[in-house]
GROMACS .gro file of N, CA and C in nm:
model
  516
    1UNK      N    1  -0.904  -1.260   1.646
    1UNK     CA    2  -0.989  -1.356   1.588
    1UNK      C    3  -0.903  -1.474   1.511
    2UNK      N    4  -1.014  -1.513   1.421
    2UNK     CA    5  -0.987  -1.604   1.358
    2UNK      C    6  -0.983  -1.611   1.208
    3UNK      N    7  -0.911  -1.694   1.143
    3UNK     CA    8  -0.883  -1.689   1.026
    3UNK      C    9  -1.011  -1.723   0.993
    4UNK      N   10  -1.046  -1.715   0.857
    4UNK     CA   11  -1.144  -1.798   0.769
    4UNK      C   12  -1.129  -1.822   0.643
    5UNK      N   13  -1.193  -1.882   0.601
    5UNK     CA   14  -1.200  -1.904   0.427
    5UNK      C   15  -1.297  -2.055   0.431
    6UNK      N   16  -1.253  -2.152   0.326
    6UNK     CA   17  -1.267  -2.240   0.241
    6UNK      C   18  -1.215  -2.357   0.251
    7UNK      N   19  -1.199  -2.470   0.230
    7UNK     CA   20  -1.208  -2.566   0.153
    7UNK      C   21  -1.176  -2.548   0.014
    8UNK      N   22  -1.087  -2.589  -0.087
    8UNK     CA   23  -1.085  -2.579  -0.230
    8UNK      C   24  -1.202  -2.619  -0.284
    9UNK      N   25  -1.231  -2.566  -0.371
    9UNK     CA   26  -1.401  -2.566  -0.424
    9UNK      C   27  -1.453  -2.549  -0.633
   10UNK      N   28  -1.514  -2.564  -0.623
   10UNK     CA   29  -1.527  -2.446  -0.733
   10UNK      C   30  -1.574  -2.349  -0.745
   11UNK      N   31  -1.500  -2.268  -0.755
   11UNK     CA   32  -1.579  -2.090  -0.769
   11UNK      C   33  -1.662  -2.080  -0.915
   12UNK      N   34  -1.725  -2.022  -0.898
   12UNK     CA   35  -1.816  -1.950  -1.016
   12UNK      C   36  -1.860  -1.758  -0.958
   13UNK      N   37  -1.819  -1.717  -1.078
   13UNK     CA   38  -1.863  -1.575  -1.103
   13UNK      C   39  -2.043  -1.546  -1.003
   14UNK      N   40  -2.000  -1.464  -0.965
   14UNK     CA   41  -2.144  -1.424  -0.889
   14UNK      C   42  -2.192  -1.268  -1.002
   15UNK      N   43  -2.207  -1.147  -0.928
   15UNK     CA   44  -2.241  -1.032  -0.877
   15UNK      C   45  -2.288  -1.015  -0.792
   16UNK      N   46  -2.205  -0.842  -0.769
   16UNK     CA   47  -2.206  -0.794  -0.619
   16UNK      C   48  -2.241  -0.636  -0.634
   17UNK      N   49  -2.336  -0.636  -0.660
   17UNK     CA   50  -2.361  -0.467  -0.652
   17UNK      C   51  -2.302  -0.417  -0.790
   18UNK      N   52  -2.375  -0.488  -0.900
   18UNK     CA   53  -2.326  -0.474  -1.040
   18UNK      C   54  -2.169  -0.523  -1.076
   19UNK      N   55  -2.097  -0.581  -0.976
   19UNK     CA   56  -1.976  -0.630  -1.000
   19UNK      C   57  -1.979  -0.774  -1.043
   20UNK      N   58  -1.847  -0.826  -1.112
   20UNK     CA   59  -1.782  -0.867  -1.117
   20UNK      C   60  -1.680  -0.984  -0.964
   21UNK      N   61  -1.792  -1.099  -0.903
   21UNK     CA   62  -1.697  -1.150  -0.708
   21UNK      C   63  -1.731  -1.335  -0.795
   22UNK      N   64  -1.630  -1.381  -0.711
   22UNK     CA   65  -1.603  -1.500  -0.713
   22UNK      C   66  -1.697  -1.588  -0.622
   23UNK      N   67  -1.725  -1.634  -0.612
   23UNK     CA   68  -1.860  -1.734  -0.534
   23UNK      C   69  -1.791  -1.817  -0.467
   24UNK      N   70  -1.806  -1.909  -0.340
   24UNK     CA   71  -1.753  -2.047  -0.373
   24UNK      C   72  -1.901  -2.114  -0.243
   25UNK      N   73  -1.923  -2.214  -0.310
   25UNK     CA   74  -2.068  -2.260  -0.268
   25UNK      C   75  -2.097  -2.297  -0.126
   26UNK      N   76  -1.941  -2.339  -0.052
   26UNK     CA   77  -1.869  -2.362   0.042
   26UNK      C   78  -1.930  -2.263   0.211
   27UNK      N   79  -1.926  -2.317   0.286
   27UNK     CA   80  -1.970  -2.173   0.378
   27UNK      C   81  -1.878  -2.196   0.442
   28UNK      N   82  -1.789  -2.063   0.482
   28UNK     CA   83  -1.627  -2.017   0.532
   28UNK      C   84  -1.653  -2.141   0.659
   29UNK      N   85  -1.526  -2.082   0.681
   29UNK     CA   86  -1.485  -2.231   0.806
   29UNK      C   87  -1.349  -2.129   0.882
   30UNK      N   88  -1.363  -2.161   1.024
   30UNK     CA   89  -1.235  -2.077   1.097
   30UNK      C   90  -1.120  -2.192   1.138
   31UNK      N   91  -0.983  -2.141   1.053
   31UNK     CA   92  -0.876  -2.224   1.037
   31UNK      C   93  -0.848  -2.256   1.190
   32UNK      N   94  -0.818  -2.153   1.222
   32UNK     CA   95  -0.731  -2.045   1.364
   32UNK      C   96  -0.695  -1.923   1.320
   33UNK      N   97  -0.615  -1.931   1.432
   33UNK     CA   98  -0.614  -1.742   1.437
   33UNK      C   99  -0.467  -1.689   1.363
   34UNK      N  100  -0.464  -1.572   1.403
   34UNK     CA  101  -0.254  -1.474   1.369
   34UNK      C  102  -0.233  -1.472   1.456
   35UNK      N  103  -0.118  -1.429   1.453
   35UNK     CA  104  -0.007  -1.374   1.553
   35UNK      C  105   0.068  -1.296   1.517
   36UNK      N  106   0.107  -1.139   1.517
   36UNK     CA  107   0.162  -1.097   1.457
   36UNK      C  108   0.292  -1.024   1.524
   37UNK      N  109   0.401  -1.000   1.518
   37UNK     CA  110   0.483  -0.889   1.570
   37UNK      C  111   0.604  -0.841   1.486
   38UNK      N  112   0.607  -0.722   1.524
   38UNK     CA  113   0.672  -0.623   1.427
   38UNK      C  114   0.745  -0.509   1.527
   39UNK      N  115   0.860  -0.418   1.473
   39UNK     CA  116   0.867  -0.244   1.453
   39UNK      C  117   0.907  -0.198   1.385
   40UNK      N  118   0.903  -0.053   1.422
   40UNK     CA  119   0.895   0.027   1.349
   40UNK      C  120   1.035   0.181   1.374
   41UNK      N  121   1.083   0.186   1.302
   41UNK     CA  122   1.256   0.233   1.357
   41UNK      C  123   1.180   0.430   1.274
   42UNK      N  124   1.148   0.497   1.259
   42UNK     CA  125   1.129   0.691   1.200
   42UNK      C  126   1.198   0.765   1.220
   43UNK      N  127   1.220   0.867   1.149
   43UNK     CA  128   1.312   0.951   1.166
   43UNK      C  129   1.317   1.076   1.065
   44UNK      N  130   1.301   1.270   1.126
   44UNK     CA  131   1.351   1.282   1.022
   44UNK      C  132   1.455   1.379   1.015
   45UNK      N  133   1.459   1.450   0.950
   45UNK     CA  134   1.605   1.540   0.970
   45UNK      C  135   1.540   1.708   0.888
   46UNK      N  136   1.616   1.807   0.894
   46UNK     CA  137   1.566   1.891   0.817
   46UNK      C  138   1.709   2.032   0.797
   47UNK      N  139   1.728   1.938   0.670
   47UNK     CA  140   1.908   1.969   0.626
   47UNK      C  141   1.910   2.189   0.593
   48UNK      N  142   1.793   2.219   0.550
   48UNK     CA  143   1.774   2.364   0.534
   48UNK      C  144   1.677   2.348   0.545
   49UNK      N  145   1.639   2.482   0.604
   49UNK     CA  146   1.521   2.569   0.627
   49UNK      C  147   1.417   2.528   0.515
   50UNK      N  148   1.443   2.466   0.349
   50UNK     CA  149   1.352   2.472   0.241
   50UNK      C  150   1.365   2.358   0.231
   51UNK      N  151   1.441   2.226   0.327
   51UNK     CA  152   1.404   2.101   0.252
   51UNK      C  153   1.374   2.024   0.388
   52UNK      N  154   1.359   1.872   0.402
   52UNK     CA  155   1.291   1.832   0.464
   52UNK      C  156   1.331   1.670   0.398
   53UNK      N  157   1.358   1.548   0.506
   53UNK     CA  158   1.406   1.425   0.485
   53UNK      C  159   1.330   1.390   0.593
   54UNK      N  160   1.310   1.261   0.528
   54UNK     CA  161   1.204   1.202   0.668
   54UNK      C  162   1.237   1.013   0.563
   55UNK      N  163   1.212   0.936   0.687
   55UNK     CA  164   1.215   0.811   0.589
   55UNK      C  165   1.206   0.698   0.768
   56UNK      N  166   1.114   0.560   0.703
   56UNK     CA  167   1.151   0.459   0.866
   56UNK      C  168   1.180   0.335   0.726
   57UNK      N  169   1.174   0.246   0.915
   57UNK     CA  170   1.279   0.108   0.852
   57UNK      C  171   1.146   0.006   0.932
   58UNK      N  172   1.028  -0.048   0.883
   58UNK     CA  173   0.931  -0.114   0.994
   58UNK      C  174   0.989  -0.367   0.938
   59UNK      N  175   0.966  -0.369   1.002
   59UNK     CA  176   0.936  -0.517   1.028
   59UNK      C  177   0.817  -0.552   1.096
   60UNK      N  178   0.725  -0.639   0.998
   60UNK     CA  179   0.650  -0.736   1.064
   60UNK      C  180   0.638  -0.885   1.027
   61UNK      N  181   0.617  -0.929   1.075
   61UNK     CA  182   0.653  -1.085   1.095
   61UNK      C  183   0.488  -1.152   1.173
   62UNK      N  184   0.357  -1.218   1.023
   62UNK     CA  185   0.200  -1.279   1.087
   62UNK      C  186   0.259  -1.456   1.067
   63UNK      N  187   0.241  -1.496   1.143
   63UNK     CA  188   0.275  -1.676   1.176
   63UNK      C  189   0.027  -1.642   1.184
   64UNK      N  190   0.040  -1.756   1.074
   64UNK     CA  191  -0.095  -1.800   1.145
   64UNK      C  192  -0.045  -1.933   1.168
   65UNK      N  193  -0.198  -2.024   1.297
   65UNK     CA  194  -0.164  -2.120   1.388
   65UNK      C  195  -0.265  -2.160   1.374
   66UNK      N  196  -0.296  -2.281   1.339
   66UNK     CA  197  -0.439  -2.366   1.331
   66UNK      C  198  -0.451  -2.447   1.414
   67UNK      N  199  -0.607  -2.433   1.430
   67UNK     CA  200  -0.695  -2.465   1.527
   67UNK      C  201  -0.555  -2.609   1.665
   68UNK      N  202  -0.497  -2.678   1.598
   68UNK     CA  203  -0.388  -2.793   1.627
   68UNK      C  204  -0.268  -2.722   1.787
   69UNK      N  205  -0.276  -2.612   1.695
   69UNK     CA  206  -0.089  -2.495   1.702
   69UNK      C  207   0.038  -2.533   1.667
   70UNK      N  208  -0.043  -2.560   1.531
   70UNK     CA  209   0.109  -2.586   1.436
   70UNK      C  210   0.069  -2.486   1.326
   71UNK      N  211   0.118  -2.361   1.261
   71UNK     CA  212   0.137  -2.323   1.141
   71UNK      C  213   0.176  -2.389   1.014
   72UNK      N  214   0.130  -2.466   1.065
   72UNK     CA  215   0.205  -2.565   0.923
   72UNK      C  216   0.106  -2.592   0.851
   73UNK      N  217   0.083  -2.564   0.735
   73UNK     CA  218   0.001  -2.581   0.567
   73UNK      C  219  -0.130  -2.517   0.519
   74UNK      N  220  -0.101  -2.353   0.622
   74UNK     CA  221  -0.223  -2.251   0.610
   74UNK      C  222  -0.171  -2.206   0.468
   75UNK      N  223  -0.029  -2.135   0.488
   75UNK     CA  224  -0.002  -2.083   0.374
   75UNK      C  225  -0.089  -1.953   0.395
   76UNK      N  226  -0.064  -1.911   0.485
   76UNK     CA  227  -0.152  -1.712   0.535
   76UNK      C  228  -0.061  -1.636   0.602
   77UNK      N  229   0.064  -1.667   0.582
   77UNK     CA  230   0.164  -1.536   0.718
   77UNK      C  231   0.139  -1.443   0.683
   78UNK      N  232   0.055  -1.411   0.578
   78UNK     CA  233   0.026  -1.271   0.673
   78UNK      C  234   0.049  -1.170   0.454
   79UNK      N  235  -0.044  -1.036   0.455
   79UNK     CA  236  -0.101  -1.004   0.324
   79UNK      C  237  -0.001  -0.858   0.321
   80UNK      N  238   0.148  -0.836   0.331
   80UNK     CA  239   0.235  -0.741   0.372
   80UNK      C  240   0.323  -0.796   0.393
   81UNK      N  241   0.402  -0.728   0.341
   81UNK     CA  242   0.557  -0.746   0.340
   81UNK      C  243   0.713  -0.820   0.484
   82UNK      N  244   0.736  -0.853   0.469
   82UNK     CA  245   0.805  -0.867   0.614
   82UNK      C  246   0.854  -0.743   0.655
   83UNK      N  247   0.976  -0.688   0.588
   83UNK     CA  248   1.014  -0.540   0.499
   83UNK      C  249   0.996  -0.455   0.443
   84UNK      N  250   0.953  -0.335   0.539
   84UNK     CA  251   0.941  -0.250   0.439
   84UNK      C  252   1.070  -0.084   0.467
   85UNK      N  253   1.054  -0.042   0.358
   85UNK     CA  254   1.118   0.052   0.390
   85UNK      C  255   1.043   0.231   0.296
   86UNK      N  256   1.029   0.286   0.390
   86UNK     CA  257   1.026   0.458   0.352
   86UNK      C  258   1.064   0.564   0.340
   87UNK      N  259   1.108   0.651   0.237
   87UNK     CA  260   1.248   0.748   0.213
   87UNK      C  261   1.109   0.871   0.110
   88UNK      N  262   1.138   0.979   0.223
   88UNK     CA  263   1.097   1.096   0.149
   88UNK      C  264   1.102   1.219   0.182
   89UNK      N  265   1.141   1.312  -0.006
   89UNK     CA  266   1.158   1.433  -0.002
   89UNK      C  267   1.075   1.561   0.040
   90UNK      N  268   1.095   1.684   0.079
   90UNK     CA  269   0.980   1.724   0.039
   90UNK      C  270   1.118   1.886  -0.029
   91UNK      N  271   1.064   1.949  -0.068
   91UNK     CA  272   1.135   2.077  -0.146
   91UNK      C  273   1.059   2.213  -0.139
   92UNK      N  274   1.068   2.336  -0.109
   92UNK     CA  275   0.980   2.397  -0.085
   92UNK      C  276   1.057   2.508  -0.179
   93UNK      N  277   1.034   2.526  -0.251
   93UNK     CA  278   1.035   2.559  -0.389
   93UNK      C  279   1.025   2.724  -0.417
   94UNK      N  280   1.126   2.874  -0.481
   94UNK     CA  281   0.936   3.007  -0.467
   94UNK      C  282   0.926   2.973  -0.549
   95UNK      N  283   0.811   3.114  -0.526
   95UNK     CA  284   0.728   3.164  -0.611
   95UNK      C  285   0.585   3.064  -0.546
   96UNK      N  286   0.553   2.951  -0.346
   96UNK     CA  287   0.497   2.902  -0.328
   96UNK      C  288   0.505   2.762  -0.342
   97UNK      N  289   0.557   2.672  -0.437
   97UNK     CA  290   0.603   2.550  -0.491
   97UNK      C  291   0.719   2.492  -0.371
   98UNK      N  292   0.538   2.348  -0.373
   98UNK     CA  293   0.630   2.266  -0.281
   98UNK      C  294   0.648   2.179  -0.372
   99UNK      N  295   0.772   2.065  -0.369
   99UNK     CA  296   0.786   1.931  -0.500
   99UNK      C  297   0.818   1.849  -0.328
  100UNK      N  298   0.731   1.680  -0.386
  100UNK     CA  299   0.831   1.607  -0.282
  100UNK      C  300   0.836   1.444  -0.392
  101UNK      N  301   0.932   1.375  -0.278
  101UNK     CA  302   0.927   1.261  -0.359
  101UNK      C  303   0.875   1.144  -0.268
  102UNK      N  304   0.857   0.991  -0.316
  102UNK     CA  305   0.842   0.943  -0.179
  102UNK      C  306   0.898   0.741  -0.245
  103UNK      N  307   0.942   0.720  -0.190
  103UNK     CA  308   1.031   0.658  -0.226
  103UNK      C  309   0.960   0.509  -0.112
  104UNK      N  310   0.932   0.392  -0.160
  104UNK     CA  311   0.903   0.237  -0.083
  104UNK      C  312   0.895   0.141  -0.197
  105UNK      N  313   1.008   0.057  -0.073
  105UNK     CA  314   1.026  -0.081  -0.113
  105UNK      C  315   0.975  -0.112   0.036
  106UNK      N  316   0.878  -0.333  -0.087
  106UNK     CA  317   0.870  -0.415   0.051
  106UNK      C  318   0.967  -0.476   0.032
  107UNK      N  319   0.945  -0.612   0.106
  107UNK     CA  320   1.036  -0.750   0.043
  107UNK      C  321   0.932  -0.865  -0.033
  108UNK      N  322   1.005  -0.891  -0.039
  108UNK     CA  323   0.916  -1.041  -0.147
  108UNK      C  324   0.848  -1.117  -0.025
  109UNK      N  325   0.705  -1.127  -0.087
  109UNK     CA  326   0.616  -1.209   0.089
  109UNK      C  327   0.572  -1.349   0.026
  110UNK      N  328   0.668  -1.473  -0.036
  110UNK     CA  329   0.717  -1.549  -0.090
  110UNK      C  330   0.595  -1.654  -0.068
  111UNK      N  331   0.530  -1.664   0.069
  111UNK     CA  332   0.361  -1.763   0.096
  111UNK      C  333   0.219  -1.679  -0.038
  112UNK      N  334   0.241  -1.566  -0.033
  112UNK     CA  335   0.146  -1.540  -0.105
  112UNK      C  336   0.248  -1.494  -0.235
  113UNK      N  337   0.317  -1.542  -0.326
  113UNK     CA  338   0.330  -1.534  -0.441
  113UNK      C  339   0.373  -1.407  -0.497
  114UNK      N  340   0.425  -1.313  -0.423
  114UNK     CA  341   0.511  -1.156  -0.375
  114UNK      C  342   0.602  -1.088  -0.452
  115UNK      N  343   0.611  -1.041  -0.552
  115UNK     CA  344   0.757  -1.070  -0.569
  115UNK      C  345   0.812  -0.951  -0.503
  116UNK      N  346   0.945  -0.884  -0.514
  116UNK     CA  347   0.977  -0.759  -0.431
  116UNK      C  348   1.000  -0.658  -0.519
  117UNK      N  349   0.847  -0.513  -0.419
  117UNK     CA  350   0.860  -0.425  -0.505
  117UNK      C  351   0.941  -0.280  -0.432
  118UNK      N  352   0.903  -0.227  -0.584
  118UNK     CA  353   0.941   0.012  -0.596
  118UNK      C  354   0.845   0.001  -0.611
  119UNK      N  355   0.845   0.208  -0.532
  119UNK     CA  356   0.726   0.236  -0.584
  119UNK      C  357   0.794   0.405  -0.552
  120UNK      N  358   0.780   0.483  -0.661
  120UNK     CA  359   0.860   0.586  -0.616
  120UNK      C  360   0.728   0.690  -0.668
  121UNK      N  361   0.669   0.836  -0.577
  121UNK     CA  362   0.553   0.878  -0.617
  121UNK      C  363   0.599   1.041  -0.666
  122UNK      N  364   0.594   1.132  -0.746
  122UNK     CA  365   0.636   1.253  -0.726
  122UNK      C  366   0.490   1.299  -0.777
  123UNK      N  367   0.536   1.462  -0.638
  123UNK     CA  368   0.437   1.594  -0.646
  123UNK      C  369   0.459   1.676  -0.653
  124UNK      N  370   0.319   1.759  -0.721
  124UNK     CA  371   0.453   1.949  -0.706
  124UNK      C  372   0.324   1.991  -0.682
  125UNK      N  373   0.309   2.111  -0.543
  125UNK     CA  374   0.190   2.151  -0.579
  125UNK      C  375   0.251   2.258  -0.515
  126UNK      N  376   0.100   2.462  -0.624
  126UNK     CA  377   0.188   2.531  -0.611
  126UNK      C  378  -0.015   2.696  -0.473
  127UNK      N  379   0.071   2.652  -0.430
  127UNK     CA  380   0.000   2.762  -0.343
  127UNK      C  381   0.015   2.856  -0.376
  128UNK      N  382  -0.163   2.958  -0.396
  128UNK     CA  383  -0.232   3.034  -0.481
  128UNK      C  384  -0.223   3.164  -0.321
  129UNK      N  385  -0.141   3.270  -0.366
  129UNK     CA  386  -0.171   3.390  -0.260
  129UNK      C  387  -0.268   3.365  -0.185
  130UNK      N  388  -0.383   3.277  -0.215
  130UNK     CA  389  -0.512   3.303  -0.115
  130UNK      C  390  -0.619   3.178  -0.112
  131UNK      N  391  -0.717   3.126  -0.184
  131UNK     CA  392  -0.720   3.013  -0.127
  131UNK      C  393  -0.734   2.881  -0.211
  132UNK      N  394  -0.629   2.956  -0.332
  132UNK     CA  395  -0.655   2.827  -0.429
  132UNK      C  396  -0.498   2.750  -0.445
  133UNK      N  397  -0.471   2.598  -0.410
  133UNK     CA  398  -0.395   2.511  -0.478
  133UNK      C  399  -0.397   2.465  -0.556
  134UNK      N  400  -0.334   2.441  -0.657
  134UNK     CA  401  -0.296   2.336  -0.789
  134UNK      C  402  -0.190   2.197  -0.770
  135UNK      N  403  -0.249   2.094  -0.741
  135UNK     CA  404  -0.142   1.988  -0.757
  135UNK      C  405  -0.110   1.931  -0.887
  136UNK      N  406  -0.010   1.853  -0.875
  136UNK     CA  407   0.040   1.746  -0.980
  136UNK      C  408   0.074   1.589  -0.959
  137UNK      N  409   0.055   1.508  -0.926
  137UNK     CA  410   0.088   1.403  -0.902
  137UNK      C  411   0.118   1.250  -1.007
  138UNK      N  412   0.221   1.185  -0.968
  138UNK     CA  413   0.266   1.059  -1.074
  138UNK      C  414   0.359   0.923  -0.971
  139UNK      N  415   0.234   0.826  -0.950
  139UNK     CA  416   0.192   0.784  -0.908
  139UNK      C  417   0.304   0.628  -0.938
  140UNK      N  418   0.334   0.529  -0.836
  140UNK     CA  419   0.341   0.387  -0.868
  140UNK      C  420   0.440   0.421  -1.024
  141UNK      N  421   0.569   0.502  -1.007
  141UNK     CA  422   0.655   0.519  -1.195
  141UNK      C  423   0.764   0.356  -1.193
  142UNK      N  424   0.716   0.353  -1.053
  142UNK     CA  425   0.879   0.262  -1.086
  142UNK      C  426   0.796   0.116  -1.126
  143UNK      N  427   0.641   0.069  -1.109
  143UNK     CA  428   0.599  -0.023  -1.115
  143UNK      C  429   0.569  -0.084  -1.307
  144UNK      N  430   0.613  -0.196  -1.336
  144UNK     CA  431   0.487  -0.251  -1.423
  144UNK      C  432   0.330  -0.278  -1.401
  145UNK      N  433   0.349  -0.487  -1.417
  145UNK     CA  434   0.201  -0.499  -1.382
  145UNK      C  435   0.221  -0.550  -1.244
  146UNK      N  436   0.315  -0.515  -1.154
  146UNK     CA  437   0.316  -0.549  -1.028
  146UNK      C  438   0.209  -0.572  -0.940
  147UNK      N  439   0.196  -0.675  -0.846
  147UNK     CA  440   0.144  -0.649  -0.729
  147UNK      C  441   0.174  -0.693  -0.626
  148UNK      N  442   0.092  -0.531  -0.545
  148UNK     CA  443   0.098  -0.532  -0.326
  148UNK      C  444   0.071  -0.617  -0.307
  149UNK      N  445  -0.096  -0.681  -0.356
  149UNK     CA  446  -0.187  -0.666  -0.233
  149UNK      C  447  -0.232  -0.885  -0.324
  150UNK      N  448  -0.231  -0.969  -0.236
  150UNK     CA  449  -0.281  -1.070  -0.261
  150UNK      C  450  -0.431  -1.109  -0.203
  151UNK      N  451  -0.600  -1.055  -0.229
  151UNK     CA  452  -0.708  -1.095  -0.172
  151UNK      C  453  -0.640  -1.255  -0.101
  152UNK      N  454  -0.725  -1.292   0.009
  152UNK     CA  455  -0.645  -1.444   0.048
  152UNK      C  456  -0.771  -1.480  -0.019
  153UNK      N  457  -0.897  -1.484   0.012
  153UNK     CA  458  -1.047  -1.517  -0.001
  153UNK      C  459  -1.078  -1.540  -0.237
  154UNK      N  460  -1.039  -1.500  -0.259
  154UNK     CA  461  -1.057  -1.401  -0.426
  154UNK      C  462  -0.923  -1.476  -0.483
  155UNK      N  463  -0.942  -1.523  -0.582
  155UNK     CA  464  -0.865  -1.571  -0.696
  155UNK      C  465  -0.829  -1.430  -0.774
  156UNK      N  466  -0.838  -1.347  -0.757
  156UNK     CA  467  -0.823  -1.220  -0.856
  156UNK      C  468  -0.749  -1.067  -0.821
  157UNK      N  469  -0.687  -1.092  -0.844
  157UNK     CA  470  -0.568  -0.972  -0.769
  157UNK      C  471  -0.604  -0.800  -0.912
  158UNK      N  472  -0.554  -0.711  -0.810
  158UNK     CA  473  -0.510  -0.591  -0.931
  158UNK      C  474  -0.427  -0.557  -0.949
  159UNK      N  475  -0.328  -0.583  -1.100
  159UNK     CA  476  -0.222  -0.549  -1.040
  159UNK      C  477  -0.137  -0.326  -1.010
  160UNK      N  478  -0.063  -0.328  -0.971
  160UNK     CA  479  -0.054  -0.204  -0.947
  160UNK      C  480   0.035  -0.089  -1.029
  161UNK      N  481  -0.060   0.009  -1.153
  161UNK     CA  482   0.003   0.060  -1.243
  161UNK      C  483   0.032   0.180  -1.243
  162UNK      N  484   0.170   0.261  -1.271
  162UNK     CA  485   0.186   0.404  -1.290
  162UNK      C  486   0.030   0.488  -1.366
  163UNK      N  487  -0.004   0.642  -1.230
  163UNK     CA  488  -0.094   0.664  -1.289
  163UNK      C  489  -0.040   0.792  -1.277
  164UNK      N  490  -0.126   0.913  -1.296
  164UNK     CA  491  -0.139   1.026  -1.297
  164UNK      C  492  -0.303   1.127  -1.212
  165UNK      N  493  -0.283   1.245  -1.119
  165UNK     CA  494  -0.359   1.288  -1.126
  165UNK      C  495  -0.336   1.434  -1.108
  166UNK      N  496  -0.456   1.533  -1.167
  166UNK     CA  497  -0.392   1.610  -1.105
  166UNK      C  498  -0.501   1.696  -1.019
  167UNK      N  499  -0.493   1.810  -0.894
  167UNK     CA  500  -0.624   1.783  -0.790
  167UNK      C  501  -0.616   1.994  -0.823
  168UNK      N  502  -0.760   2.034  -0.754
  168UNK     CA  503  -0.718   2.114  -0.794
  168UNK      C  504  -0.834   2.175  -0.597
  169UNK      N  505  -0.792   2.284  -0.495
  169UNK     CA  506  -0.821   2.306  -0.417
  169UNK      C  507  -0.845   2.419  -0.410
  170UNK      N  508  -0.937   2.494  -0.341
  170UNK     CA  509  -1.048   2.595  -0.301
  170UNK      C  510  -1.029   2.635  -0.222
  171UNK      N  511  -1.021   2.682  -0.134
  171UNK     CA  512  -1.092   2.692   0.065
  171UNK      C  513  -1.136   2.827   0.053
  172UNK      N  514  -1.245   2.805   0.145
  172UNK     CA  515  -1.374   2.900   0.146
  172UNK      C  516  -1.408   2.925   0.267
   0.00000   0.00000   0.00000
């Protein structure tokens, strides 16, 4: 599919489903196409029965091609980092308790104005002998107000902040 967007124009705030959004008075227009290529390698290893490690590396290159066949001037190389690393460890603890940690790193995305970032999530889960599970997860522990993604069609971005949540699951 093609790339669409608007030329620089006066933007104004509007409402969509009672939420503020940016609105452009100009119609969208097809600027060209995007091409993507990449590779990913993943592995997992269980050094002990109660411990599992997994990881992956991904390379993704996205290039915008304008109508005349050049890639100059579009500035839409892609909303994802070119290099991504993912490492995870799982540990089975006594008493039906599981713990896990996830590390994720992404290279800078200079065309989109995104700095390199690191992410760490920690989770602990307890499974009762019957149908009950309780868990606590801490997400984005290495983030301040970093941005992982920028919406090309809107000047508004939402930073990723550390968060915590609990979960109760009852299976019947």
